[in-house]
Coordinates of C-alpha atoms in Angstrom, one line a residue:
X1304 CA -3.1 18.2 3.8
X1305 CA -3.7 14.5 3.5
X1306 CA -5.7 13.4 0.5
X1307 CA -8.5 10.9 0.8
X1308 CA -11.5 9.4 -1.0
X1309 CA -14.6 8.9 1.0
X1310 CA -18.1 7.4 0.6
X1311 CA -19.5 4.0 -0.4
X1312 CA -17.3 1.6 -2.2
X1313 CA -17.3 2.4 -5.9
X1314 CA -18.8 5.8 -5.4
X1315 CA -16.0 7.6 -3.4
X1316 CA -15.6 11.3 -3.6
X1317 CA -12.2 13.1 -3.4
X1318 CA -11.4 15.0 -0.3
X1319 CA -8.6 15.9 2.2
X1320 CA -8.0 16.1 5.9
X1321 CA -7.0 19.6 7.0
X1322 CA -4.6 20.5 9.8
X1323 CA -7.4 20.5 12.3
X1324 CA -8.5 17.0 11.3
X1325 CA -11.6 18.1 9.4
X1326 CA -12.6 16.1 6.3
X1327 CA -13.2 18.5 3.4
X1328 CA -14.7 17.8 0.0
X1329 CA -12.8 18.3 -3.2
X1330 CA -15.5 17.1 -5.6
X1331 CA -16.4 20.6 -6.6
X1332 CA -12.9 21.1 -7.8
X1333 CA -11.7 17.8 -9.2
X1334 CA -13.5 14.7 -10.4
X1335 CA -11.3 12.2 -8.5
X1336 CA -7.8 11.7 -7.1
X1337 CA -6.7 10.0 -10.3
X1338 CA -4.8 10.7 -13.5
X1339 CA -3.5 14.2 -14.1
X1340 CA -4.8 15.3 -10.7
X1341 CA -2.0 13.3 -9.1
X1342 CA 0.7 15.3 -10.9
X1343 CA 2.8 16.8 -8.1
X1344 CA 2.2 20.3 -9.5
X1345 CA -1.6 19.7 -9.5
X1346 CA -1.5 18.5 -5.9
X1347 CA 0.6 21.5 -4.9
X1348 CA -1.9 23.9 -6.4
X1349 CA -4.7 22.3 -4.2
X1350 CA -2.4 22.5 -1.2
X1351 CA -1.8 26.2 -1.8
X1352 CA -5.5 27.0 -1.4
X1353 CA -7.0 27.8 2.0
X1354 CA -8.7 24.8 3.5
X1355 CA -11.8 27.0 4.2
X1356 CA -12.3 27.2 0.4
X1357 CA -13.6 23.6 0.5
X1358 CA -16.8 22.5 2.3
X1359 CA -16.5 20.4 5.5
X1360 CA -18.0 16.9 5.4
X1361 CA -20.5 16.0 8.1
X1362 CA -20.2 12.8 10.1
X1363 CA -17.6 10.1 9.7
X1364 CA -18.0 8.5 6.3
X1365 CA -16.2 5.4 5.1
X1366 CA -12.7 6.1 3.7
X1367 CA -11.9 4.3 0.5
X1368 CA -8.6 3.8 -1.2
X1369 CA -7.1 7.3 -1.5
X1370 CA -6.3 6.8 -5.2
X1371 CA -8.8 6.1 -8.0
X1372 CA -8.6 4.5 -11.4
X1373 CA -5.4 2.6 -10.5
X1374 CA -4.0 1.0 -13.6
X1375 CA -1.3 -1.2 -12.1
X1376 CA -0.6 -2.5 -8.6
X1377 CA 3.1 -3.5 -8.8
X1378 CA 4.5 -5.5 -5.9
X1379 CA 8.1 -6.1 -4.9
X1380 CA 9.0 -9.3 -3.1
X1381 CA 11.8 -10.1 -0.7
X1382 CA 12.9 -6.4 -0.4
X1383 CA 13.9 -6.5 3.3
X1384 CA 16.9 -8.7 4.2
X1385 CA 15.4 -10.1 7.4
X1386 CA 12.2 -11.0 5.6
X1387 CA 14.0 -12.9 2.9
X1388 CA 15.9 -14.7 5.6
X1389 CA 12.8 -15.7 7.6
X1390 CA 11.1 -17.3 4.6
X1391 CA 14.3 -19.1 3.6
X1392 CA 14.9 -17.2 0.3
X1393 CA 18.2 -15.9 -1.1
X1394 CA 18.6 -12.1 -1.2
X1395 CA 17.6 -11.0 -4.7
X1396 CA 20.2 -9.5 -7.1
X1397 CA 17.4 -7.6 -8.8
X1398 CA 14.0 -6.6 -7.6
X1399 CA 11.5 -9.4 -7.5
X1400 CA 8.5 -8.0 -9.4
X1401 CA 4.9 -9.3 -9.6
X1402 CA 1.4 -7.8 -10.1
X1403 CA -1.6 -7.8 -7.8
X1404 CA -5.0 -7.5 -9.5
X1405 CA -6.5 -4.1 -9.0
X1406 CA -9.8 -5.8 -8.0
X1407 CA -8.1 -6.7 -4.7
X1408 CA -7.9 -3.0 -3.7
X1409 CA -10.1 -1.9 -0.8
X1410 CA -10.2 0.8 1.8
X1411 CA -8.2 1.2 5.0
X1412 CA -10.9 -0.1 7.3
X1413 CA -12.7 -2.5 5.1
X1414 CA -12.9 -6.2 6.0
X1415 CA -10.2 -8.5 4.9
X1416 CA -12.2 -11.4 3.5
X1417 CA -10.6 -14.9 3.5
X1418 CA -11.3 -16.7 0.2
X1419 CA -13.2 -19.9 0.1
X1420 CA -11.2 -22.8 1.6
X1421 CA -8.3 -20.5 2.7
X1422 CA -6.1 -21.9 5.5
X1423 CA -2.9 -19.9 5.0
X1424 CA -3.7 -16.2 4.5
X1425 CA -0.9 -14.1 5.7
X1426 CA -0.1 -10.4 6.4
X1427 CA 2.6 -8.1 4.8
X1428 CA 2.5 -4.4 5.7
X1429 CA 4.2 -2.3 3.1
X1430 CA 5.0 1.3 2.0
X1431 CA 3.0 2.1 -1.1
X1432 CA 4.3 4.6 -3.7
X1433 CA 1.8 6.3 -5.9
X1434 CA 3.0 7.6 -9.3
X1435 CA 2.0 11.1 -10.2
X1436 CA 3.9 11.7 -13.4
X1437 CA 4.5 9.4 -16.3
X1438 CA 7.8 7.5 -15.8
X1439 CA 9.7 5.8 -18.6
X1440 CA 13.4 5.1 -18.7
X1441 CA 13.9 7.5 -15.7
X1442 CA 17.2 7.8 -13.9
X1443 CA 17.4 7.1 -10.2
X1444 CA 18.4 10.7 -9.5
X1445 CA 15.1 11.9 -11.1
X1446 CA 12.9 9.1 -10.0
X1447 CA 11.3 10.7 -6.9
X1448 CA 10.1 13.6 -9.0
X1449 CA 7.5 11.2 -10.5
X1450 CA 5.9 10.4 -7.1
X1451 CA 2.5 11.8 -6.2
X1452 CA 2.7 10.6 -2.7
X1453 CA 2.9 7.7 -0.2
X1454 CA 0.4 5.6 1.7
X1455 CA 0.1 2.4 3.7
X1456 CA -0.8 -0.9 2.1
X1457 CA -1.0 -4.6 3.1
X1458 CA 0.0 -7.2 0.6
X1459 CA -2.4 -9.8 2.0
X1460 CA -1.2 -13.2 0.7
X1461 CA -2.8 -16.7 0.6
X1462 CA 0.4 -18.8 0.8
X1463 CA -0.9 -22.1 -0.5
X1464 CA -2.4 -20.4 -3.6
X1465 CA 0.9 -18.5 -4.0
X1466 CA 3.4 -21.4 -3.4
X1467 CA 1.6 -24.7 -3.9
X1468 CA -0.8 -24.3 -6.8
X1469 CA 1.7 -23.9 -9.6
X1470 CA 2.4 -21.0 -11.8
X1471 CA 3.2 -17.5 -10.6
X1472 CA 2.3 -15.7 -7.4
X1473 CA -0.5 -13.5 -8.7
X1474 CA -3.4 -15.8 -7.7
X1475 CA -2.2 -15.9 -4.1
X1476 CA -2.0 -12.1 -4.0
X1477 CA -5.1 -11.0 -5.8
X1478 CA -8.2 -12.3 -3.9
X1479 CA -10.8 -9.6 -3.2
X1480 CA -9.8 -7.3 -0.3
X1481 CA -6.1 -8.4 -0.5
X1482 CA -4.9 -4.9 -1.3
X1483 CA -6.1 -2.3 1.3
X1484 CA -4.8 1.2 0.7
X1485 CA -4.9 4.3 2.9
X1486 CA -6.1 5.9 5.0
X1487 CA -4.5 8.9 3.2
X1488 CA -2.3 9.8 0.3
X1489 CA 0.4 12.0 1.8
X1490 CA 2.0 14.1 -0.9
X1491 CA 5.6 13.4 -1.7
X1492 CA 6.5 17.0 -0.7
X1493 CA 5.4 16.2 2.9
X1494 CA 7.5 13.1 3.2
X1495 CA 11.1 14.2 4.0
X1496 CA 12.7 10.8 3.4
X1497 CA 10.8 7.7 2.3
X1498 CA 13.7 5.6 3.4
X1499 CA 13.4 6.6 7.0
X1500 CA 9.9 5.6 8.1
X1501 CA 8.9 3.2 10.9
X1502 CA 6.5 0.5 9.8
X1503 CA 4.5 -2.0 11.9
X1504 CA 1.6 -4.5 12.0
X1505 CA -0.4 -6.2 14.8
X1506 CA -2.9 -9.0 14.9
X1507 CA -5.3 -8.9 17.9
X1508 CA -3.0 -6.4 19.6
X1509 CA 0.1 -8.6 19.3
X1510 CA 2.9 -6.9 17.3
X1511 CA 4.0 -9.1 14.5
X1512 CA 6.0 -6.8 12.2
X1513 CA 8.2 -3.9 13.0
X1514 CA 10.9 -2.3 11.0
X1515 CA 12.1 0.7 9.0
X1516 CA 12.0 1.5 5.3
X1517 CA 15.8 2.3 5.6
X1518 CA 16.3 -1.5 5.6
X1519 CA 15.0 -2.0 2.1
X1520 CA 17.3 -3.9 -0.3
X1521 CA 16.1 -1.6 -3.1
X1522 CA 14.9 1.9 -2.2
X1523 CA 12.0 3.8 -3.7
X1524 CA 14.1 5.7 -6.2
X1525 CA 15.8 2.4 -7.3
X1526 CA 12.5 0.7 -7.8
X1527 CA 11.0 3.5 -9.9
X1528 CA 14.0 3.7 -12.1
X1529 CA 14.2 -0.1 -12.4
X1530 CA 10.5 -0.7 -13.2
X1531 CA 10.4 2.2 -15.7
X1532 CA 12.9 0.2 -17.9
X1533 CA 10.3 -2.6 -18.4
X1534 CA 7.0 -0.7 -18.6
X1535 CA 5.8 2.8 -18.4
X1536 CA 4.5 3.9 -15.0
X1537 CA 1.4 6.1 -15.3
X1538 CA -0.2 8.4 -12.8
X1539 CA -2.2 6.4 -10.3
X1540 CA 0.0 3.3 -10.6
X1541 CA 0.9 1.9 -7.2
X1542 CA 4.2 0.2 -6.2
X1543 CA 4.1 -1.9 -3.0
X1544 CA 7.7 -1.8 -1.9
X1545 CA 8.1 -5.0 0.1
X1546 CA 7.5 -6.1 3.7
X1547 CA 9.7 -6.2 6.9
X1548 CA 10.1 -9.4 8.9
X1549 CA 7.4 -10.9 11.0
X1550 CA 5.0 -12.5 8.5
X1551 CA 3.1 -15.5 9.7
X1552 CA 4.6 -17.8 7.1
X1553 CA 8.1 -17.2 8.6
X1554 CA 7.1 -18.1 12.1
X1555 CA 7.7 -21.4 13.9
X1556 CA 5.0 -22.7 14.2
X1557 CA 3.5 -20.8 11.3
X1558 CA 0.6 -18.4 12.0
X1559 CA -2.2 -17.3 9.6
X1560 CA -5.3 -15.1 9.7
X1561 CA -8.6 -16.5 10.9
X1562 CA -12.1 -15.1 10.9
X1563 CA -12.5 -12.7 13.8
X1564 CA -8.9 -11.5 13.9
X1565 CA -8.3 -7.8 14.0
X1566 CA -5.4 -6.5 11.9
X1567 CA -3.9 -3.0 12.6
X1568 CA -0.9 -1.5 10.9
X1569 CA 0.7 1.8 10.2
X1570 CA 3.7 3.8 8.9
X1571 CA 5.2 6.9 10.5
X1572 CA 3.3 10.0 9.2
X1573 CA 1.1 8.0 6.8
X1574 CA -1.6 6.9 9.2
X1575 CA -3.0 3.6 10.3
X1576 CA -5.3 0.9 9.0
X1577 CA -7.7 -1.3 10.9
X1578 CA -9.4 -4.4 9.6
X1579 CA -11.5 -7.2 10.8
X1580 CA -11.1 -10.6 9.1
X1581 CA -14.2 -12.4 7.8
X1582 CA -14.9 -15.3 5.5
X1583 CA -16.3 -15.3 1.9

């Protein structure tokens, strides 16, 4: 079972994709894939039900972000050795933490919209971790028990806003549409090892990024334990765990997104995203 939210932006309904690929509606059972519904035990209870208990959805509606009411979108920078090297940064001794505004979140096939006067918008495919159970001062050994599931995200980044406009990175990371999530939320119980997943991204069919989550500097369990020492992680919070090498900013010459580009990306077992780039 792969959990989704479907429908028009801002009015998505909860659902899931069954083993036959049929979209089924969960709105008669839960209000949203958010809050207490994301507790691993609550997701397991839904998964134990026969798929036929839930009505099939006709057509092919838009898929939105697979998690609702996201409180925090926490990002980790420079978390792959080769990525740190390609952008000329030292390997961090502790996780590099910053926040992306939740207003940047969009669906897995929505347009990526270049902000006004943007010239240096870049791509960063990442494994996203969705918290399902409150986490505060947790140990690494217990950290993964707080995970609802995993999905694909892109930390879209306007590099000049990020690096040349002073202050912190947030304004280069938070433009509308700069946080696509999905297509699905795959429950943690269905992901055997989050540190052994292939991850890739293409622009106009040209593969730019390819790697494996095994090459993270700080793994998922490390990140949850670390972050929970600074602030409480609540159900629905998202952690974007860093990107492998191949970002446009690290190339020679540098490459950036332009209107008309097609961006596709995916992670083993977690599905694929597809976006067309437009201008604001």
